[in-house]
């Protein structure tokens, strides 16, 4: 089935554990690695999923303040309080879904697995399209033996990871069928016990669960891995529409102006230059190739869609966008009075602090097509880091 054919996708992150095995005072999901809490690293792996409807975190009541700090500025569903066991906590999370959502897919994920890759998540979602349940599972690399040193055939075994993907209705039914059964340490196990087939999707070994203090150090080393910096450049021009108008769309906001720009989409020249700059960092062509004007789907489209798709592609290559610098070339409108609002809009779109957005405007001193007020143009440079 195509990605467009997917039902809605929900993410439920299990973060209610006390993490006592690390021996640390702050629970591992709220420890910082690379300056960011583990839970935040984990959530950010899911925010660009196509078809995403909600992300919800299951937390311990005593961690409410830590949780608020971890998710500041993110658009999440309200958290759900956990219970004594992971199984009961996940059940509490599932109870937040309405019956109308039972055909949607839920991804259950451990907060302490911040290294899951977007491509693993997408493979998992592909697998659950053809069935009702799927989990990431890594092959076992070490030789396995029992107490008597009898060698166990590792080819037959996999180490189960998360995320695990299910039709919501099925997982709820499985939890209810085994409500008082404490054998289970994961959700796929409960669904398998119902007699359902769970598809195993090969996971990577770096999607490990931070459990011990040693794991925490390994996580820090992984995040400190060397990265390279790439710069992308984008340029766009739009002509003014001769018909009178009341407002013009620039930088994701509407500004009162008697002329608007001509274009197939909303003609937001700033967002188009930004989209091309992002695509430039990964060598993936330009906005015209990705969203052809011949496709009626993009008629009057909000250009934020283009930026989001370019961001998804950058994140797919593990890129971190760290800065954008934009120059608008126009005689009018003046952007000064709208600058702060536009920067706030761009910062929220890109997930950046406002001081990582440069936004400048210049007139052309009456010269050329811009000077004659036939159209306006925008230039944008973005800086993105990638793993080497
Ligand atoms: Mg354009």
CSV table of C-alpha atoms and ligand atoms in Angstrom, one decimal:
chain,number,residue,atom,x,y,z
A,1,UNK,CA,0.0,0.0,0.0
A,2,UNK,CA,1.3,3.5,-0.7
A,3,UNK,CA,2.2,5.8,2.1
A,4,UNK,CA,-0.8,7.9,1.2
A,5,UNK,CA,-3.0,4.8,1.9
A,6,UNK,CA,-1.8,4.6,5.5
A,7,UNK,CA,-4.4,5.0,8.2
A,8,UNK,CA,-3.4,7.6,10.8
A,9,UNK,CA,-0.3,6.9,12.9
A,10,UNK,CA,-0.1,7.5,16.6
A,11,UNK,CA,3.0,7.2,18.8
A,12,UNK,CA,2.9,6.1,22.4
A,13,UNK,CA,6.2,6.5,24.3
A,14,UNK,CA,6.6,4.5,27.5
A,15,UNK,CA,8.6,6.8,29.9
A,16,UNK,CA,7.1,6.0,33.3
A,17,UNK,CA,10.0,3.8,34.5
A,18,UNK,CA,12.2,4.9,37.4
A,19,UNK,CA,15.3,3.6,35.6
A,20,UNK,CA,16.8,2.3,38.9
A,21,UNK,CA,19.3,0.0,37.1
A,22,UNK,CA,21.4,3.0,35.9
A,23,UNK,CA,22.1,3.8,39.6
A,24,UNK,CA,21.6,7.5,38.7
A,25,UNK,CA,19.4,9.9,40.7
A,26,UNK,CA,17.7,11.3,37.6
A,27,UNK,CA,15.8,8.7,35.7
A,28,UNK,CA,17.6,7.8,32.4
A,29,UNK,CA,14.9,9.2,30.1
A,30,UNK,CA,15.4,12.6,31.7
A,31,UNK,CA,19.2,12.6,31.7
A,32,UNK,CA,20.9,14.8,29.1
A,33,UNK,CA,23.0,13.6,26.3
A,34,UNK,CA,24.6,16.1,24.0
A,35,UNK,CA,22.8,18.8,25.9
A,36,UNK,CA,19.3,17.4,25.3
A,37,UNK,CA,17.1,15.0,27.5
A,38,UNK,CA,17.0,11.4,26.3
A,39,UNK,CA,13.2,11.6,26.0
A,40,UNK,CA,13.4,14.6,23.7
A,41,UNK,CA,16.0,12.8,21.5
A,42,UNK,CA,13.5,9.9,21.3
A,43,UNK,CA,10.4,12.0,20.5
A,44,UNK,CA,12.3,13.9,17.8
A,45,UNK,CA,12.8,10.6,15.9
A,46,UNK,CA,9.0,10.5,15.3
A,47,UNK,CA,7.9,14.1,14.6
A,48,UNK,CA,8.4,14.0,10.8
A,49,UNK,CA,6.6,10.7,10.2
A,50,UNK,CA,4.1,10.9,7.3
A,51,UNK,CA,0.6,10.4,8.4
A,52,UNK,CA,1.4,11.2,12.1
A,53,UNK,CA,-1.7,12.0,14.1
A,54,UNK,CA,-0.4,12.2,17.6
A,55,UNK,CA,2.5,11.6,19.9
A,56,UNK,CA,1.7,10.9,23.5
A,57,UNK,CA,4.1,10.1,26.4
A,58,UNK,CA,3.3,7.9,29.4
A,59,UNK,CA,4.9,9.4,32.4
A,60,UNK,CA,5.3,8.8,36.2
A,61,UNK,CA,3.4,11.4,38.2
A,62,UNK,CA,6.5,12.4,40.1
A,63,UNK,CA,8.3,13.3,36.8
A,64,UNK,CA,5.7,15.9,35.7
A,65,UNK,CA,8.2,18.8,36.0
A,66,UNK,CA,11.0,16.9,34.2
A,67,UNK,CA,8.5,16.0,31.5
A,68,UNK,CA,7.5,19.6,30.9
A,69,UNK,CA,11.1,20.6,30.6
A,70,UNK,CA,11.8,17.8,28.1
A,71,UNK,CA,9.0,18.6,25.8
A,72,UNK,CA,9.0,22.4,25.8
A,73,UNK,CA,7.8,23.8,22.5
A,74,UNK,CA,6.7,20.4,21.1
A,75,UNK,CA,3.2,19.9,19.9
A,76,UNK,CA,2.2,16.7,21.7
A,77,UNK,CA,-1.0,15.1,23.0
A,78,UNK,CA,-1.4,15.5,26.8
A,79,UNK,CA,0.7,12.9,28.7
A,80,UNK,CA,-0.9,9.9,30.4
A,81,UNK,CA,0.1,8.7,33.8
A,82,UNK,CA,1.7,5.3,34.1
A,83,UNK,CA,1.1,2.5,36.6
A,84,UNK,CA,3.1,0.0,38.5
A,85,UNK,CA,4.2,-2.1,35.6
A,86,UNK,CA,5.1,-1.2,32.0
A,87,UNK,CA,2.2,-3.4,30.8
A,88,UNK,CA,-0.3,-1.5,32.9
A,89,UNK,CA,1.2,1.8,31.9
A,90,UNK,CA,0.8,1.0,28.2
A,91,UNK,CA,-2.8,0.0,28.8
A,92,UNK,CA,-3.4,3.4,30.4
A,93,UNK,CA,-1.9,5.0,27.2
A,94,UNK,CA,-4.1,2.9,25.0
A,95,UNK,CA,-7.2,4.0,27.0
A,96,UNK,CA,-6.6,7.5,25.6
A,97,UNK,CA,-7.7,6.4,22.1
A,98,UNK,CA,-11.3,6.6,21.0
A,99,UNK,CA,-13.1,3.7,19.2
A,100,UNK,CA,-13.0,5.7,16.0
A,101,UNK,CA,-9.2,5.4,16.1
A,102,UNK,CA,-9.1,1.6,16.5
A,103,UNK,CA,-8.2,1.1,12.8
A,104,UNK,CA,-5.3,3.5,13.1
A,105,UNK,CA,-1.8,2.3,13.8
A,106,UNK,CA,0.0,2.8,17.1
A,107,UNK,CA,3.8,2.7,17.5
A,108,UNK,CA,4.7,1.7,21.1
A,109,UNK,CA,8.3,2.8,21.9
A,110,UNK,CA,10.6,2.9,24.9
A,111,UNK,CA,11.7,6.4,25.9
A,112,UNK,CA,15.2,4.9,26.5
A,113,UNK,CA,15.8,4.0,22.9
A,114,UNK,CA,16.8,7.4,21.4
A,115,UNK,CA,18.8,5.9,18.5
A,116,UNK,CA,16.0,4.3,16.5
A,117,UNK,CA,16.3,5.5,12.9
A,118,UNK,CA,13.5,6.9,10.7
A,119,UNK,CA,14.2,4.3,8.1
A,120,UNK,CA,13.7,1.5,10.7
A,121,UNK,CA,10.4,3.1,11.7
A,122,UNK,CA,9.4,3.3,8.1
A,123,UNK,CA,10.2,-0.4,7.5
A,124,UNK,CA,8.2,-1.3,10.5
A,125,UNK,CA,5.2,0.7,9.2
A,126,UNK,CA,5.5,-1.0,5.9
A,127,UNK,CA,5.3,-4.4,7.6
A,128,UNK,CA,2.3,-3.5,9.7
A,129,UNK,CA,0.4,-2.5,6.5
A,130,UNK,CA,0.4,-6.1,5.5
A,131,UNK,CA,-0.6,-7.5,8.9
A,132,UNK,CA,-1.8,-6.4,12.3
A,133,UNK,CA,1.4,-6.5,14.4
A,134,UNK,CA,5.1,-6.0,13.8
A,135,UNK,CA,8.2,-5.3,15.9
A,136,UNK,CA,11.8,-4.4,15.3
A,137,UNK,CA,14.1,-7.2,16.3
A,138,UNK,CA,17.9,-7.3,16.0
A,139,UNK,CA,19.8,-10.4,15.0
A,140,UNK,CA,22.0,-11.8,17.8
A,141,UNK,CA,25.7,-11.4,17.0
A,142,UNK,CA,27.2,-13.1,20.1
A,143,UNK,CA,27.4,-16.8,20.6
A,144,UNK,CA,24.6,-17.9,22.9
A,145,UNK,CA,25.2,-20.6,25.6
A,146,UNK,CA,23.2,-21.9,28.5
A,147,UNK,CA,24.6,-22.6,32.1
A,148,UNK,CA,26.1,-25.9,31.0
A,149,UNK,CA,27.8,-24.2,27.9
A,150,UNK,CA,25.4,-25.9,25.5
A,151,UNK,CA,25.5,-23.7,22.4
A,152,UNK,CA,22.1,-22.3,21.4
A,153,UNK,CA,21.5,-21.8,17.7
A,154,UNK,CA,21.5,-18.0,17.5
A,155,UNK,CA,20.2,-18.0,14.0
A,156,UNK,CA,16.8,-19.0,15.4
A,157,UNK,CA,16.7,-16.1,17.8
A,158,UNK,CA,16.2,-12.3,17.7
A,159,UNK,CA,16.6,-9.6,20.3
A,160,UNK,CA,13.2,-7.8,20.4
A,161,UNK,CA,13.3,-4.0,20.3
A,162,UNK,CA,10.8,-1.2,20.0
A,163,UNK,CA,9.0,0.5,18.3
A,164,UNK,CA,6.4,-2.2,17.9
A,165,UNK,CA,3.4,-1.4,15.6
A,166,UNK,CA,-0.2,-2.5,15.9
A,167,UNK,CA,-3.7,-1.8,14.9
A,168,UNK,CA,-4.9,0.0,18.0
A,169,UNK,CA,-8.1,-2.1,18.4
A,170,UNK,CA,-6.1,-5.3,18.3
A,171,UNK,CA,-3.6,-4.2,20.9
A,172,UNK,CA,-6.3,-3.0,23.3
A,173,UNK,CA,-8.1,-6.3,22.9
A,174,UNK,CA,-4.9,-8.3,23.6
A,175,UNK,CA,-4.2,-6.2,26.8
A,176,UNK,CA,-7.8,-6.8,28.0
A,177,UNK,CA,-7.6,-10.6,27.3
A,178,UNK,CA,-4.4,-10.8,29.4
A,179,UNK,CA,-5.2,-8.1,31.9
A,180,UNK,CA,-4.0,-10.1,35.0
A,181,UNK,CA,-1.1,-11.9,33.3
A,182,UNK,CA,2.3,-10.5,34.4
A,183,UNK,CA,4.5,-12.7,32.1
A,184,UNK,CA,4.8,-10.1,29.4
A,185,UNK,CA,7.6,-7.6,29.1
A,186,UNK,CA,6.6,-6.2,25.7
A,187,UNK,CA,3.4,-5.6,23.7
A,188,UNK,CA,4.1,-7.9,20.7
A,189,UNK,CA,4.3,-10.8,23.2
A,190,UNK,CA,0.7,-10.1,24.4
A,191,UNK,CA,-0.6,-9.9,20.8
A,192,UNK,CA,1.3,-13.1,19.9
A,193,UNK,CA,-0.3,-14.8,22.9
A,194,UNK,CA,-3.7,-14.0,21.3
A,195,UNK,CA,-2.6,-16.1,18.3
A,196,UNK,CA,-1.8,-13.2,16.0
A,197,UNK,CA,1.2,-13.2,13.8
A,198,UNK,CA,3.8,-10.7,14.7
A,199,UNK,CA,6.1,-9.7,11.8
A,200,UNK,CA,9.8,-9.4,12.8
A,201,UNK,CA,11.4,-6.4,11.0
A,202,UNK,CA,15.2,-6.4,11.2
A,203,UNK,CA,16.4,-3.7,13.6
A,204,UNK,CA,19.9,-2.3,13.9
A,205,UNK,CA,22.1,-2.9,17.0
A,206,UNK,CA,22.5,0.8,17.7
A,207,UNK,CA,18.8,0.9,18.6
A,208,UNK,CA,19.7,-0.3,22.1
A,209,UNK,CA,17.8,0.5,25.3
A,210,UNK,CA,19.7,2.7,27.7
A,211,UNK,CA,19.6,0.5,30.8
A,212,UNK,CA,22.8,0.8,32.8
A,213,UNK,CA,25.3,3.6,33.5
A,214,UNK,CA,27.6,2.0,31.0
A,215,UNK,CA,24.8,2.3,28.3
A,216,UNK,CA,24.5,6.0,29.2
A,217,UNK,CA,28.2,6.4,28.5
A,218,UNK,CA,27.9,4.5,25.2
A,219,UNK,CA,25.0,6.8,24.3
A,220,UNK,CA,27.1,9.9,25.0
A,221,UNK,CA,29.9,8.5,22.8
A,222,UNK,CA,27.5,7.8,19.9
A,223,UNK,CA,26.1,11.3,20.1
A,224,UNK,CA,29.5,12.8,20.1
A,225,UNK,CA,30.3,11.1,16.8
A,226,UNK,CA,31.9,13.4,14.3
A,227,UNK,CA,29.5,15.3,12.0
A,228,UNK,CA,30.1,17.4,8.8
A,229,UNK,CA,28.5,20.7,8.0
A,230,UNK,CA,26.8,21.3,4.7
A,231,UNK,CA,25.4,24.6,3.4
A,232,UNK,CA,22.4,24.8,1.1
A,233,UNK,CA,21.3,27.7,-1.0
A,234,UNK,CA,17.9,28.5,-2.5
A,235,UNK,CA,16.6,31.3,-4.7
A,236,UNK,CA,13.0,32.0,-5.9
A,237,UNK,CA,11.1,34.7,-7.8
A,238,UNK,CA,7.4,35.4,-8.1
A,239,UNK,CA,5.6,38.0,-10.2
A,240,UNK,CA,2.8,40.1,-8.7
A,241,UNK,CA,-0.7,39.2,-9.6
A,242,UNK,CA,-2.2,42.3,-11.5
A,243,UNK,CA,-5.6,41.6,-9.8
A,244,UNK,CA,-6.1,43.7,-6.6
A,245,UNK,CA,-5.7,41.8,-3.3
A,246,UNK,CA,-5.8,42.4,0.4
A,247,UNK,CA,-2.9,40.4,1.7
A,248,UNK,CA,0.4,38.7,0.6
A,249,UNK,CA,1.8,35.4,2.0
A,250,UNK,CA,5.4,35.7,3.0
A,251,UNK,CA,7.5,33.6,5.4
A,252,UNK,CA,4.4,31.6,6.4
A,253,UNK,CA,2.3,34.6,7.5
A,254,UNK,CA,-0.2,36.9,5.8
A,255,UNK,CA,0.8,40.5,5.6
A,256,UNK,CA,-1.8,43.2,4.6
A,257,UNK,CA,-0.8,44.4,1.1
A,258,UNK,CA,-2.8,45.5,-2.0
A,259,UNK,CA,-1.0,43.0,-4.3
A,260,UNK,CA,-0.3,39.3,-3.9
A,261,UNK,CA,2.1,37.0,-5.8
A,262,UNK,CA,1.2,34.8,-8.7
A,263,UNK,CA,1.8,31.1,-8.3
A,264,UNK,CA,0.4,27.7,-8.4
A,265,UNK,CA,0.7,27.3,-4.6
A,266,UNK,CA,0.3,30.1,-2.1
A,267,UNK,CA,3.4,31.7,-3.9
A,268,UNK,CA,5.3,32.2,-0.6
A,269,UNK,CA,8.6,33.1,-2.2
A,270,UNK,CA,10.5,32.9,1.2
A,271,UNK,CA,9.3,29.4,2.0
A,272,UNK,CA,10.1,28.3,-1.6
A,273,UNK,CA,13.7,29.6,-1.3
A,274,UNK,CA,14.0,27.9,2.1
A,275,UNK,CA,12.7,24.6,0.7
A,276,UNK,CA,15.3,24.7,-2.1
A,277,UNK,CA,18.1,25.5,0.3
A,278,UNK,CA,17.1,22.5,2.5
A,279,UNK,CA,17.0,20.2,-0.6
A,280,UNK,CA,20.4,21.6,-1.6
A,281,UNK,CA,22.0,20.1,1.5
A,282,UNK,CA,21.1,16.5,0.4
A,283,UNK,CA,21.3,16.9,-3.4
A,284,UNK,CA,17.6,16.1,-3.9
A,285,UNK,CA,16.7,18.4,-6.7
A,286,UNK,CA,14.4,21.3,-6.2
A,287,UNK,CA,10.9,22.3,-5.3
A,288,UNK,CA,9.6,22.1,-8.9
A,289,UNK,CA,10.7,18.5,-9.2
A,290,UNK,CA,9.2,17.4,-5.9
A,291,UNK,CA,5.9,19.4,-6.2
A,292,UNK,CA,5.4,19.9,-10.0
A,293,UNK,CA,3.1,22.8,-10.8
A,294,UNK,CA,1.4,20.5,-13.3
A,295,UNK,CA,0.1,18.5,-10.3
A,296,UNK,CA,-3.3,19.9,-9.2
A,297,UNK,CA,-2.6,18.6,-5.7
A,298,UNK,CA,-0.4,21.6,-5.0
A,299,UNK,CA,-2.9,24.2,-6.3
A,300,UNK,CA,-3.2,26.9,-3.6
A,301,UNK,CA,-1.1,24.7,-1.3
A,302,UNK,CA,0.3,26.1,1.9
A,303,UNK,CA,4.0,26.2,1.2
A,304,UNK,CA,4.8,25.0,4.7
A,305,UNK,CA,4.0,21.6,3.3
A,306,UNK,CA,7.0,21.9,1.0
A,307,UNK,CA,9.3,23.0,3.8
A,308,UNK,CA,8.1,20.1,6.0
A,309,UNK,CA,8.7,17.6,3.2
A,310,UNK,CA,12.2,19.0,2.6
A,311,UNK,CA,12.8,18.8,6.4
A,312,UNK,CA,11.6,15.2,6.5
A,313,UNK,CA,14.1,14.3,3.7
A,314,UNK,CA,16.9,16.0,5.6
A,315,UNK,CA,16.0,14.3,8.9
A,316,UNK,CA,15.9,11.0,7.0
A,317,UNK,CA,19.6,11.4,6.3
A,318,UNK,CA,20.1,12.2,10.0
A,319,UNK,CA,20.6,15.9,9.3
A,320,UNK,CA,20.3,18.5,12.0
A,321,UNK,CA,19.2,21.9,10.8
A,322,UNK,CA,21.1,24.5,12.8
A,323,UNK,CA,20.6,27.8,11.0
A,324,UNK,CA,18.7,29.6,8.2
A,325,UNK,CA,19.5,33.0,6.8
A,326,UNK,CA,17.0,34.7,4.5
A,327,UNK,CA,17.1,37.9,2.4
A,328,UNK,CA,14.0,39.2,0.7
A,329,UNK,CA,14.4,41.5,-2.3
A,330,UNK,CA,11.4,43.7,-2.6
A,331,UNK,CA,10.3,47.4,-2.9
A,332,UNK,CA,7.2,46.6,-0.9
A,333,UNK,CA,5.8,45.4,1.4
A,334,UNK,CA,8.0,46.6,4.3
A,335,UNK,CA,8.6,43.5,6.4
A,336,UNK,CA,9.9,45.5,9.5
A,337,UNK,CA,6.6,45.6,11.3
A,338,UNK,CA,6.0,41.9,10.7
A,339,UNK,CA,9.6,40.7,11.2
A,340,UNK,CA,9.2,39.4,14.7
A,341,UNK,CA,6.0,37.4,13.8
A,342,UNK,CA,7.6,36.0,10.7
A,343,UNK,CA,10.8,34.9,12.6
A,344,UNK,CA,8.6,33.2,15.2
A,345,UNK,CA,6.7,31.4,12.5
A,346,UNK,CA,9.9,30.3,10.7
A,347,UNK,CA,11.6,29.3,14.0
A,348,UNK,CA,8.6,27.1,15.0
A,349,UNK,CA,8.5,25.5,11.5
A,350,UNK,CA,12.2,24.7,11.5
A,351,UNK,CA,12.3,23.7,15.3
A,352,UNK,CA,15.0,26.4,15.9
A,353,UNK,CA,15.5,29.1,18.4
A,354,UNK,CA,14.6,32.6,17.0
A,355,UNK,CA,18.3,33.6,17.1
A,356,UNK,CA,19.1,30.9,14.6
A,357,UNK,CA,17.0,32.6,11.9
A,358,UNK,CA,18.4,35.5,10.0
A,359,UNK,CA,15.8,37.6,8.2
A,360,UNK,CA,16.7,40.6,6.2
A,361,UNK,CA,15.1,42.6,3.4
A,362,UNK,CA,16.4,45.1,0.9
A,363,UNK,CA,14.9,47.2,-1.9
A,364,UNK,CA,16.5,47.3,-5.3
A,365,UNK,CA,16.7,51.1,-5.4
A,366,UNK,CA,14.1,51.1,-8.2
A,367,UNK,CA,16.3,48.9,-10.5
A,368,UNK,CA,15.2,46.0,-12.6
A,369,UNK,CA,12.0,43.9,-12.3
A,370,UNK,CA,12.0,44.2,-8.6
A,371,UNK,CA,12.5,47.9,-8.7
A,372,UNK,CA,9.7,48.3,-11.2
A,373,UNK,CA,7.5,46.3,-8.7
A,374,UNK,CA,6.8,43.5,-11.2
A,375,UNK,CA,7.7,40.9,-8.7
A,376,UNK,CA,9.8,40.0,-5.7
A,377,UNK,CA,12.5,37.4,-4.9
A,378,UNK,CA,14.1,35.7,-1.9
A,379,UNK,CA,17.4,34.1,-1.2
A,380,UNK,CA,18.1,31.6,1.6
A,381,UNK,CA,21.1,29.8,3.0
A,382,UNK,CA,20.7,27.0,5.5
A,383,UNK,CA,23.3,25.2,7.6
A,384,UNK,CA,22.8,21.5,8.3
A,385,UNK,CA,25.0,19.0,10.0
A,386,UNK,CA,25.1,15.3,9.0
A,387,UNK,CA,26.9,12.2,10.3
A,388,UNK,CA,30.2,11.7,8.4
B,1,LIG,MG1,8.2,29.6,-6.2
